[in-house]
Coordinates of C-alpha atoms in Angstrom, one line a residue:
Chain A
X116 CA 9.4 30.6 21.3
X117 CA 6.2 28.9 20.5
X118 CA 6.1 26.4 17.7
X119 CA 3.4 27.2 15.4
X120 CA 1.8 24.1 13.8
X121 CA -0.8 23.9 11.1
X122 CA -2.6 20.8 10.3
X123 CA -4.2 20.8 7.1
X124 CA -7.3 18.4 6.9
X125 CA -10.0 17.5 4.6
X126 CA -13.5 16.7 4.9
X127 CA -14.3 13.8 2.7
X128 CA -17.4 11.7 1.8
X129 CA -17.5 8.5 3.6
X130 CA -15.7 5.9 1.7
X131 CA -18.2 2.9 2.8
X132 CA -21.0 4.9 1.3
X133 CA -22.3 5.2 -2.3
X134 CA -20.3 8.0 -3.8
X135 CA -21.5 9.7 -6.8
X136 CA -20.7 12.7 -9.1
X137 CA -23.2 15.6 -9.3
X138 CA -24.3 16.9 -12.8
X139 CA -21.5 18.9 -13.0
X140 CA -19.2 16.3 -12.4
X141 CA -18.0 17.3 -9.0
X142 CA -18.3 15.0 -6.2
X143 CA -21.8 15.0 -4.9
X144 CA -21.6 15.8 -1.4
X145 CA -25.5 15.7 -0.6
X146 CA -25.4 12.1 -1.5
X147 CA -23.0 10.6 1.4
X148 CA -22.2 11.6 4.9
X149 CA -18.9 13.3 5.3
X150 CA -16.1 13.0 7.8
X151 CA -12.5 14.0 8.5
X152 CA -10.3 12.2 6.1
X153 CA -8.9 9.2 8.1
X154 CA -5.5 9.7 6.7
X155 CA -5.6 13.2 8.2
X156 CA -6.1 12.0 11.7
X157 CA -2.7 10.7 11.6
X158 CA -1.4 14.2 10.8
X159 CA -3.5 15.6 13.7
X160 CA -2.0 12.8 16.0
X161 CA 1.7 13.6 15.0
X162 CA 1.0 17.3 15.5
X163 CA -0.1 16.6 19.2
X164 CA 2.9 14.4 19.7
X165 CA 5.3 17.1 18.6
X166 CA 3.6 19.8 20.5
X167 CA 3.8 17.4 23.5
X168 CA 7.7 17.4 23.0
X169 CA 8.1 21.1 22.5
X170 CA 8.5 23.7 25.1
X171 CA 5.4 25.6 23.8
X172 CA 3.4 24.8 20.8
X173 CA 0.1 26.0 19.2
X174 CA -1.6 23.7 16.9
X175 CA -4.0 25.3 14.3
X176 CA -6.4 22.9 12.2
X177 CA -7.1 24.2 8.8
X178 CA -9.7 23.0 6.3
X179 CA -11.3 24.3 3.0
X180 CA -14.6 23.3 2.3
X181 CA -18.3 23.6 2.7
X182 CA -20.4 24.4 5.8
X183 CA -20.3 20.7 6.9
X184 CA -16.4 20.7 6.7
X185 CA -16.6 22.0 10.3
X186 CA -17.3 18.7 11.5
X187 CA -13.8 17.5 10.5
X188 CA -12.2 20.6 12.2
X189 CA -14.5 19.7 15.5
X190 CA -13.3 16.1 15.5
X191 CA -9.5 17.6 15.2
X192 CA -10.0 19.8 18.0
X193 CA -11.8 17.3 20.1
X194 CA -8.5 15.2 19.5
X195 CA -6.5 18.1 21.0
X196 CA -5.8 20.8 18.5
X197 CA -6.0 24.3 19.9
X198 CA -8.1 26.3 17.3
X199 CA -9.4 26.0 13.9
X200 CA -9.7 28.1 10.6
X201 CA -12.5 27.2 8.3
X202 CA -12.2 28.6 4.6
X203 CA -15.5 28.7 3.2
X204 CA -16.9 30.6 0.0
X205 CA -19.4 29.6 -2.4
X206 CA -16.9 30.2 -5.2
X207 CA -14.7 27.5 -4.0
X208 CA -17.3 24.7 -5.4
X209 CA -15.4 22.4 -7.7
X210 CA -11.9 23.8 -6.9
X211 CA -9.1 21.3 -8.1
X212 CA -5.7 20.5 -6.2
X213 CA -4.3 23.3 -7.7
X214 CA -6.8 26.0 -6.4
X215 CA -7.3 24.3 -3.0
X216 CA -3.3 24.4 -2.5
X217 CA -3.4 27.9 -3.4
X218 CA -5.9 28.5 -0.7
X219 CA -4.2 26.6 2.0
X220 CA -1.0 28.2 1.1
X221 CA -2.6 31.6 1.5
X222 CA -4.3 30.7 4.9
X223 CA -1.3 28.9 6.3
X224 CA 0.6 32.3 5.5
X225 CA -1.9 34.3 7.2
X226 CA -2.2 31.9 10.4
X227 CA 1.7 32.1 10.6
X228 CA 3.7 28.8 10.9
X229 CA 6.7 26.9 11.8
X230 CA 5.5 23.4 10.6
X231 CA 2.7 22.3 8.3
X232 CA 1.5 18.7 8.7
X233 CA -0.9 16.9 6.2
X234 CA -1.9 13.2 5.9
X235 CA -0.2 11.3 2.9
X236 CA -3.2 11.7 0.6
X237 CA -7.0 12.3 1.1
X238 CA -9.3 9.4 0.9
X239 CA -11.3 10.8 -1.7
X240 CA -9.3 12.4 -4.5
X241 CA -6.4 10.1 -3.2
X242 CA -3.9 12.1 -5.5
X243 CA -1.3 12.7 -2.6
X244 CA 0.3 15.6 -4.1
X245 CA -0.9 18.4 -2.2
X246 CA 1.9 18.5 0.4
X247 CA 4.5 18.6 -2.2
X248 CA 2.5 21.5 -4.1
X249 CA 2.1 23.3 -0.7
X250 CA 5.7 23.2 -0.1
X251 CA 6.6 24.6 -3.6
X252 CA 3.9 27.3 -3.2
X253 CA 5.2 28.3 0.2
X254 CA 8.9 28.0 -1.1
X255 CA 10.0 25.7 2.0
X256 CA 11.2 22.4 2.2
X257 CA 8.8 19.3 1.8
X258 CA 9.7 16.1 4.1
X259 CA 7.0 14.0 2.7
X260 CA 5.3 10.5 3.4
X261 CA 6.9 10.0 6.9
X262 CA 6.1 6.9 8.9
X263 CA 8.4 8.5 11.7
X264 CA 8.7 12.4 12.6
X265 CA 10.2 14.4 15.1
X266 CA 11.1 18.1 15.7
X267 CA 14.0 19.4 17.3
X268 CA 16.3 22.6 17.4
X269 CA 14.3 24.0 14.7
X270 CA 14.8 21.2 12.5
X271 CA 12.3 18.4 11.4
X272 CA 13.7 14.9 10.8
X273 CA 11.8 11.6 9.5
X274 CA 11.9 8.2 7.9
X275 CA 10.3 7.8 4.5
X276 CA 9.9 4.2 3.4
X277 CA 9.9 4.0 -0.3
X278 CA 9.7 1.1 -2.9
X279 CA 13.3 0.5 -3.1
X280 CA 14.7 2.2 0.1
X281 CA 14.1 3.7 3.4
X282 CA 15.6 7.3 3.8
X283 CA 16.2 9.3 6.7
X284 CA 15.4 12.9 5.8
X285 CA 16.2 16.4 7.6
X286 CA 15.2 19.8 7.0
X287 CA 15.3 23.3 8.6
X288 CA 11.9 24.7 9.7
X289 CA 9.6 26.2 8.5
X290 CA 8.7 23.1 6.4
X291 CA 5.8 20.9 5.0
X292 CA 5.2 17.4 6.4
X293 CA 3.3 14.5 5.4
X294 CA 2.9 11.5 7.4
X295 CA 1.4 8.0 6.4
X296 CA -0.6 5.7 8.3
X297 CA 2.3 4.1 9.8
X298 CA 3.2 7.1 11.8
X299 CA 1.3 5.9 14.8
X300 CA -2.3 5.1 15.5
X301 CA -4.2 8.1 16.2
X302 CA -6.1 8.7 19.2
X303 CA -9.9 8.8 19.9
X304 CA -11.1 11.9 21.3
X305 CA -12.2 11.6 25.0
X306 CA -15.4 13.1 26.3
X307 CA -13.3 15.9 28.1
X308 CA -11.9 16.6 24.6
X309 CA -15.2 16.8 23.1
X310 CA -16.7 19.0 25.6
X311 CA -13.3 21.2 25.2
X312 CA -13.8 21.1 21.5
X313 CA -17.2 22.9 21.8
X314 CA -15.3 26.1 23.3
X315 CA -12.4 26.4 21.1
X316 CA -12.3 29.1 18.4
X317 CA -13.1 28.2 15.0
X318 CA -12.4 31.2 12.7
X319 CA -14.2 31.5 9.4
X320 CA -12.4 32.9 6.4
X321 CA -13.5 33.6 2.8
X322 CA -11.9 34.6 -0.6
X323 CA -11.6 38.1 0.5
X324 CA -10.0 37.5 3.6
X325 CA -7.1 35.7 1.7
X326 CA -7.0 38.1 -1.0
X327 CA -7.8 35.4 -3.6
X328 CA -9.5 36.1 -6.8
X329 CA -12.7 33.9 -7.5
X330 CA -11.4 33.4 -11.0
X331 CA -8.5 31.5 -9.5
X332 CA -10.5 28.9 -7.9
X333 CA -14.0 27.0 -8.4
X334 CA -14.9 24.8 -11.3
X335 CA -14.2 27.5 -13.8
X336 CA -10.8 28.2 -12.3
X337 CA -9.7 24.6 -12.5
X338 CA -6.8 23.7 -14.5
X339 CA -8.2 20.4 -15.3
X340 CA -11.5 19.1 -16.5
X341 CA -13.6 15.9 -15.9
X342 CA -15.1 15.2 -19.4
X343 CA -17.2 12.4 -18.5
X344 CA -17.8 9.9 -15.4
X345 CA -19.1 6.6 -16.2
X346 CA -20.2 3.9 -13.4
X347 CA -18.2 1.0 -13.8
X348 CA -20.5 -1.8 -15.0
X349 CA -21.0 -4.4 -12.1
X350 CA -19.0 -7.5 -12.5
X351 CA -20.8 -10.4 -14.0
X352 CA -21.2 -12.9 -11.0
X353 CA -18.3 -15.3 -10.9
X354 CA -18.3 -19.1 -10.4
X355 CA -18.3 -19.9 -6.6
X356 CA -17.3 -23.4 -5.4
X357 CA -17.4 -24.8 -2.0
X358 CA -14.2 -26.6 -1.0
X359 CA -15.1 -30.2 -0.5
X360 CA -11.4 -31.5 -0.6
X361 CA -10.6 -30.4 -4.2
X362 CA -11.1 -26.7 -3.9
X363 CA -7.3 -26.2 -4.9
X364 CA -7.5 -28.4 -7.6
X365 CA -10.5 -27.1 -9.1
X366 CA -8.9 -23.5 -8.8
X367 CA -5.8 -24.8 -10.7
X368 CA -8.1 -26.0 -13.5
X369 CA -9.8 -22.4 -13.7
X370 CA -6.4 -20.6 -13.7
X371 CA -5.0 -23.1 -16.4
X372 CA -8.1 -22.4 -18.6
X373 CA -7.3 -18.7 -18.3
X374 CA -3.8 -19.5 -19.6
X375 CA -2.3 -18.2 -15.9
X376 CA -0.7 -21.7 -15.5
Chain B
X147 CA 5.8 15.7 -34.7
X148 CA 5.3 17.3 -31.3
X149 CA 7.3 16.0 -28.6
X150 CA 6.3 14.4 -25.2
X151 CA 8.7 14.4 -22.1
X152 CA 8.9 11.1 -20.3
X153 CA 10.6 10.9 -17.0
X154 CA 12.5 7.7 -16.5
X155 CA 12.1 5.7 -13.5
X156 CA 15.2 3.6 -13.0
X157 CA 17.8 2.0 -10.4
X158 CA 21.3 3.2 -11.7
X159 CA 20.2 2.9 -15.2
X160 CA 17.9 0.0 -15.2
X161 CA 14.9 1.1 -16.4
X162 CA 11.8 0.0 -14.6
X163 CA 8.8 -1.4 -16.6
X164 CA 6.4 1.4 -15.9
X165 CA 8.7 3.7 -17.8
X166 CA 8.6 1.5 -20.9
X167 CA 4.6 1.5 -20.6
X168 CA 4.8 5.2 -20.5
X169 CA 6.8 5.4 -23.8
X170 CA 4.2 3.3 -25.3
X171 CA 1.5 5.8 -24.1
X172 CA 3.5 8.8 -25.1
X173 CA 3.8 7.7 -28.8
X174 CA 0.1 8.1 -29.0
X175 CA 0.6 11.7 -28.4
X176 CA 3.8 12.5 -29.9
X177 CA 7.6 11.8 -30.1
X178 CA 8.9 10.6 -26.8
X179 CA 11.8 12.5 -25.4
X180 CA 13.1 10.7 -22.2
X181 CA 14.7 12.3 -19.3
X182 CA 17.0 10.3 -17.2
X183 CA 18.4 11.8 -14.2
X184 CA 21.3 10.2 -12.1
X185 CA 23.9 7.6 -13.0
X186 CA 23.4 4.9 -15.6
X187 CA 22.2 6.9 -18.6
X188 CA 24.4 5.0 -21.0
X189 CA 22.9 1.7 -20.1
X190 CA 19.4 3.3 -20.0
X191 CA 19.8 4.9 -23.5
X192 CA 19.7 1.8 -25.5
X193 CA 16.5 0.4 -23.6
X194 CA 14.7 3.8 -24.1
X195 CA 15.6 3.9 -27.9
X196 CA 14.4 0.4 -28.4
X197 CA 11.0 1.6 -27.0
X198 CA 10.6 4.7 -28.8
X199 CA 12.6 7.6 -27.3
X200 CA 13.7 9.7 -30.2
X201 CA 16.0 11.5 -27.5
X202 CA 17.2 10.9 -24.3
X203 CA 18.1 14.0 -21.9
X204 CA 20.4 13.1 -19.2
X205 CA 21.9 14.9 -16.3
X206 CA 23.9 13.6 -13.3
X207 CA 24.6 15.5 -10.0
X208 CA 25.2 14.4 -6.5
X209 CA 22.1 16.6 -5.7
X210 CA 19.7 13.9 -7.3
X211 CA 20.6 11.6 -4.6
X212 CA 21.5 13.7 -1.8
X213 CA 18.3 15.7 -1.7
X214 CA 14.6 15.0 -1.9
X215 CA 12.5 15.5 -4.9
X216 CA 13.4 19.1 -5.8
X217 CA 16.6 18.7 -7.7
X218 CA 14.7 16.4 -10.0
X219 CA 12.0 19.0 -10.4
X220 CA 14.7 21.7 -11.4
X221 CA 16.2 19.2 -13.8
X222 CA 12.7 18.3 -15.5
X223 CA 12.0 21.9 -15.6
X224 CA 15.2 22.6 -17.5
X225 CA 14.2 19.8 -19.8
X226 CA 10.8 21.4 -20.4
X227 CA 12.3 24.8 -21.2
X228 CA 14.5 23.0 -23.6
X229 CA 11.9 20.9 -25.5
X230 CA 8.5 23.0 -25.3
X231 CA 6.7 19.6 -25.0
X232 CA 2.9 19.1 -25.7
X233 CA 2.8 17.0 -22.4
X234 CA 4.8 15.8 -19.7
X235 CA 4.4 12.2 -18.5
X236 CA 5.5 10.6 -15.2
X237 CA 5.1 7.1 -13.6
X238 CA 2.8 7.1 -10.7
X239 CA 5.2 6.3 -8.1
X240 CA 5.5 8.3 -4.8
X241 CA 8.1 10.1 -6.2
X242 CA 7.1 10.6 -9.7
X243 CA 3.8 12.1 -8.5
X244 CA 5.5 14.7 -6.3
X245 CA 7.9 15.8 -9.1
X246 CA 5.0 16.1 -11.4
X247 CA 3.0 18.0 -8.7
X248 CA 5.8 20.6 -8.2
X249 CA 6.7 21.0 -11.9
X250 CA 2.9 21.4 -12.7
X251 CA 2.5 24.6 -10.4
X252 CA 5.9 25.6 -11.3
X253 CA 5.2 26.0 -15.0
X254 CA 1.3 26.8 -14.5
X255 CA -0.2 23.6 -15.9
X256 CA -2.8 21.5 -14.8
X257 CA -1.9 18.0 -13.3
X258 CA -3.8 14.6 -13.7
X259 CA -2.4 11.8 -11.3
X260 CA -3.0 8.0 -11.5
X261 CA -4.3 7.7 -15.2
X262 CA -4.9 4.4 -16.3
X263 CA -5.1 5.1 -20.1
X264 CA -4.1 7.9 -22.1
X265 CA -5.3 9.0 -25.8
X266 CA -4.9 11.8 -28.0
X267 CA -7.7 14.3 -28.0
X268 CA -8.8 17.3 -30.0
X269 CA -7.3 19.5 -27.4
X270 CA -4.7 17.4 -25.8
X271 CA -4.2 14.1 -24.0
X272 CA -7.4 12.6 -22.6
X273 CA -6.7 10.6 -19.4
X274 CA -8.8 8.0 -18.0
X275 CA -8.9 7.5 -14.2
X276 CA -10.5 4.9 -12.0
X277 CA -11.9 6.7 -9.0
X278 CA -14.3 6.0 -5.7
X279 CA -12.6 2.7 -5.1
X280 CA -12.9 1.8 -8.9
X281 CA -16.7 2.4 -9.1
X282 CA -16.4 4.9 -11.5
X283 CA -14.3 5.6 -14.6
X284 CA -13.4 9.2 -15.5
X285 CA -11.9 10.8 -18.5
X286 CA -10.1 14.1 -17.8
X287 CA -8.3 16.8 -19.8
X288 CA -5.7 19.4 -18.7
X289 CA -7.2 22.9 -19.5
X290 CA -4.3 25.1 -18.3
X291 CA -0.7 25.0 -19.7
X292 CA 0.9 21.8 -20.8
X293 CA -0.8 18.7 -19.4
X294 CA 1.5 17.0 -16.7
X295 CA 0.1 13.4 -16.0
X296 CA 1.2 10.6 -13.9
X297 CA 0.0 7.0 -15.3
X298 CA -0.1 3.9 -13.0
X299 CA 1.9 0.8 -13.8
X300 CA 0.2 -1.9 -16.0
X301 CA -1.8 0.8 -17.9
X302 CA -0.4 -0.3 -21.3
X303 CA 1.5 -3.3 -22.8
X304 CA 5.1 -2.7 -23.2
X305 CA 5.7 -2.3 -27.3
X306 CA 9.1 -2.0 -28.8
X307 CA 9.3 0.6 -31.4
X308 CA 13.0 1.4 -32.1
X309 CA 13.9 5.3 -32.4
X310 CA 17.1 7.2 -32.7
X311 CA 17.3 7.7 -28.8
X312 CA 20.2 10.3 -29.2
X313 CA 21.7 10.9 -25.7
X314 CA 21.9 14.6 -25.1
X315 CA 23.3 16.4 -22.0
X316 CA 21.0 18.5 -20.0
X317 CA 22.0 21.7 -18.4
X318 CA 20.6 22.0 -15.0
X319 CA 21.1 24.8 -12.5
X320 CA 19.8 24.0 -9.0
X321 CA 17.6 26.6 -7.3
X322 CA 18.0 27.8 -3.6
X323 CA 15.2 25.2 -2.5
X324 CA 16.9 22.2 -4.2
X325 CA 18.9 21.6 -1.1
X326 CA 16.2 22.0 1.5
X327 CA 15.5 18.4 2.4
X328 CA 18.4 16.6 3.0
X329 CA 18.6 12.7 2.5
X330 CA 20.8 12.0 5.5
X331 CA 21.0 8.1 4.9
X332 CA 19.4 5.5 2.6
X333 CA 19.0 1.9 3.4
X334 CA 18.0 -0.2 0.4
X335 CA 15.2 -2.4 1.0
X336 CA 16.1 -6.1 1.2
X337 CA 15.3 -7.6 -2.2
X338 CA 12.6 -10.5 -1.9
X339 CA 13.6 -11.9 -5.3
X340 CA 9.8 -11.6 -6.2
X341 CA 8.4 -9.0 -8.5
X342 CA 7.6 -5.5 -7.4
X343 CA 4.1 -5.6 -6.2
X344 CA 2.8 -2.6 -8.3
X345 CA 4.3 -3.9 -11.5
X346 CA 3.5 -7.8 -11.1
X347 CA 1.3 -9.5 -13.6
X348 CA 0.2 -11.7 -10.7
X349 CA -0.3 -10.8 -7.0
X350 CA -1.0 -13.2 -4.3
X351 CA -2.5 -11.5 -1.0
X352 CA -3.1 -12.8 2.4
X353 CA -5.4 -11.1 5.0
X354 CA -6.8 -11.8 8.5
X355 CA -7.5 -15.3 7.6
X356 CA -3.7 -16.2 7.4
X357 CA -3.7 -15.7 11.2
X358 CA 0.0 -15.0 11.9
X359 CA 3.3 -14.1 10.4
X360 CA 4.3 -17.7 10.7
X361 CA 1.6 -18.8 8.1
X362 CA 2.7 -16.0 5.5
X363 CA 5.2 -18.8 3.8
X364 CA 1.8 -20.6 2.9
X365 CA 0.9 -17.4 0.7
X366 CA 4.6 -16.9 -0.4
X367 CA 4.9 -20.4 -1.6
X368 CA 1.7 -20.0 -3.8
X369 CA 3.3 -16.7 -5.1
X370 CA 6.6 -18.3 -5.9
X371 CA 4.9 -21.2 -7.8
X372 CA 3.2 -18.6 -10.1
X373 CA 6.1 -16.0 -10.2
X374 CA 3.7 -13.7 -8.5
X375 CA 4.2 -10.8 -6.2
X376 CA 2.9 -11.0 -2.4
X377 CA 0.5 -8.5 -0.9
X378 CA -1.2 -8.2 2.4
X379 CA -4.5 -6.6 3.5
X380 CA -4.3 -3.8 6.0
X381 CA -5.5 -6.3 8.8
X382 CA -2.6 -8.3 8.2
X383 CA -0.1 -5.4 8.1
X384 CA -1.7 -3.7 11.1
X385 CA -1.2 -6.9 13.0
X386 CA 2.5 -7.0 12.0
X387 CA 2.4 -10.1 10.1
X388 CA 3.5 -8.7 6.7
X389 CA 5.5 -5.4 5.8
X390 CA 3.6 -2.3 5.1
X391 CA 5.2 -2.1 1.7
X392 CA 3.1 -4.9 0.9
X393 CA -0.1 -3.4 2.0
X394 CA -2.6 -3.5 -0.8
X395 CA -5.6 -0.9 -0.5
X396 CA -6.5 2.7 -0.2
X397 CA -3.5 3.6 2.3
X398 CA -1.0 1.3 0.9
X399 CA -0.5 0.1 -2.9
X400 CA -3.0 0.1 -5.4
X401 CA -2.3 -2.9 -8.1
X402 CA -3.9 -3.7 -11.2
X403 CA -2.6 -7.0 -12.0
X404 CA -3.7 -9.8 -14.8
X405 CA -4.6 -11.9 -11.9
X406 CA -5.4 -11.1 -8.3
X407 CA -5.6 -14.0 -5.6
X408 CA -6.9 -13.0 -2.3
X409 CA -6.7 -15.5 0.5
X410 CA -8.5 -14.9 3.6
X411 CA -9.2 -11.4 3.0
X412 CA -13.0 -10.3 3.4
X413 CA -12.6 -7.5 1.1
X414 CA -13.7 -4.4 2.9
X415 CA -14.1 -1.1 0.8
X416 CA -10.5 0.1 1.9
X417 CA -8.9 -3.0 0.0
X418 CA -11.2 -3.1 -2.7
X419 CA -10.0 0.3 -3.4
X420 CA -6.5 -1.0 -4.0
X421 CA -7.3 -4.1 -6.3
X422 CA -10.6 -3.8 -7.8
X423 CA -9.4 -2.9 -11.3
X424 CA -7.5 -6.2 -11.5
X425 CA -8.1 -8.2 -14.5
X426 CA -9.0 -11.6 -13.2
X427 CA -9.8 -11.8 -9.5
X428 CA -9.9 -14.8 -7.5
X429 CA -10.8 -15.4 -3.8
X430 CA -10.4 -18.0 -1.2
X431 CA -12.2 -17.3 2.3
X432 CA -14.0 -19.5 4.6
X433 CA -16.7 -17.2 4.9
X434 CA -19.3 -17.4 2.1
X435 CA -20.8 -14.0 2.9
X436 CA -17.5 -12.2 2.6
X437 CA -17.8 -9.1 0.2
X438 CA -14.7 -10.1 -1.7
X439 CA -17.1 -12.7 -3.5
X440 CA -19.1 -10.1 -5.0
X441 CA -15.8 -9.1 -7.1
X442 CA -14.5 -12.3 -8.0
X443 CA -14.3 -14.3 -11.2
X444 CA -13.6 -17.3 -9.4
X445 CA -14.0 -18.1 -5.6
X446 CA -13.7 -21.0 -3.4
X447 CA -15.3 -21.0 0.1
X448 CA -13.0 -23.0 2.2
X449 CA -10.2 -22.9 4.3
X450 CA -7.1 -21.3 2.9
X451 CA -4.8 -23.5 4.6
X452 CA -6.5 -26.5 2.7
X453 CA -6.9 -24.8 -0.5
X454 CA -3.8 -22.8 -1.1
X455 CA -1.3 -25.7 -0.4
X456 CA -3.4 -27.9 -2.7
X457 CA -3.3 -25.1 -5.3
X458 CA 0.4 -24.5 -5.0
X459 CA 1.1 -28.1 -5.5
X460 CA -1.1 -28.2 -8.5
X461 CA 0.5 -25.4 -10.1
X462 CA 3.9 -26.9 -9.4
X463 CA 2.7 -30.1 -10.9
X464 CA 1.5 -28.4 -13.9
X465 CA 4.3 -26.3 -14.6
X466 CA 6.4 -29.5 -14.1

């Protein structure tokens, strides 16, 4: 039987750009170019490797986001995913993690899955909680923050490296997995992959397709509210000295002055 | 006064510092009720009471260690039912965030993660967060349900505030999902004897400029002279010179110590995201144009292999 893998990816503002908030205190997406969240590339890579090991597998890459988010799907398709689903709806603007996880859960169920793979966090919101919430909503095991993952005989196993210990985890499918940037370098799309991606199917769904009430998502439906956002004041220029043989001593003098020594 | 649930992060009853910081912040909102799961509650109770816990709810069961996250969610949910708190606070550890997240969706509450400050507001707690690689500071509230908030280490100074800290047994019944993810084995991380990276008051990090695993002892020696934790940039970790657990940056750990010393680190946005909120920043780099110098309070343009050992000797001499 074919292993059905859904990879959740996010289209995020480029972190090297100048990121800002829009007037409604949502992320200003017009201001900075977007791209596939780097940490999600690792999720796509692990999906591809798991699919390679399986007798038969199909990888669907899924995203929730505005029109431009298709770019993130194209990137994943050019890496080797089979098909894509884009959930797009004007009412989704300003959706928080609770709303996003609801949309993803409904979409994952509609696609049909044995395994959901996510990156460890997005590179914009950086919360790192979506995989756990998705598992809670789907009512399946979470096998998260893995630096190593494999699937065999209907079970997923992996290694989770924590602060105090390294754990070997195991769960039966279906399950939600998240992988860290230690799971294995993500491949670059080949020219052939990029050409092939253009012919792969990308389905577009809206809230109605997922039977989600518009009130449950968007800025109004969010369970949290950003009250204000202030740009951090630029640091005042520090002292910079050139080492002429006494650099270490000068630095010690500074640290002593600041009471660190 | 209203009660605030505080999840206790501990190792067999040894309470970790971020939890004591949480108790300090919790007192701004209400009376802290600590939730201690697993072994060692008796040892922990005293410390928790000293820092303001009016009550300590405890539960111990093999499920907490044998299965991932969900048994703890079941337990905190039971505590939530028992107490009806005005907020539930967790330390922003990987596990703390995951328990918080699942609890929030289960009880229909909004979730704020990685707060760096917390205050009482007219409509519940207001959480400060540092976002976009610390370029912005936001203040947010939870608008639905009971606020569930995770707080980063070093967000508050630990204050003693003795309270009753009466230990009460918490009744927990585990749901079907609790045994979904089995912890097959656990290998404790070898202790370096240095402070935990995210909790340390001083962090010394090495990057590409360290130029090899064999040179990291130069960084470690400085760290040890200052009683600091050792960090590493992604470049150093990707090159295999230092373990990933020490990685500071967007895909690694985010630190906010009193003093951050970056040696041989250029200061790419990825790294800055993980250290920009440090109180005092010092950099040593050969390249005068390195972006890290835009952030520093004090910078030395020079070879780290000259500057760092000299600094280490000077620190040792001054500390006598």
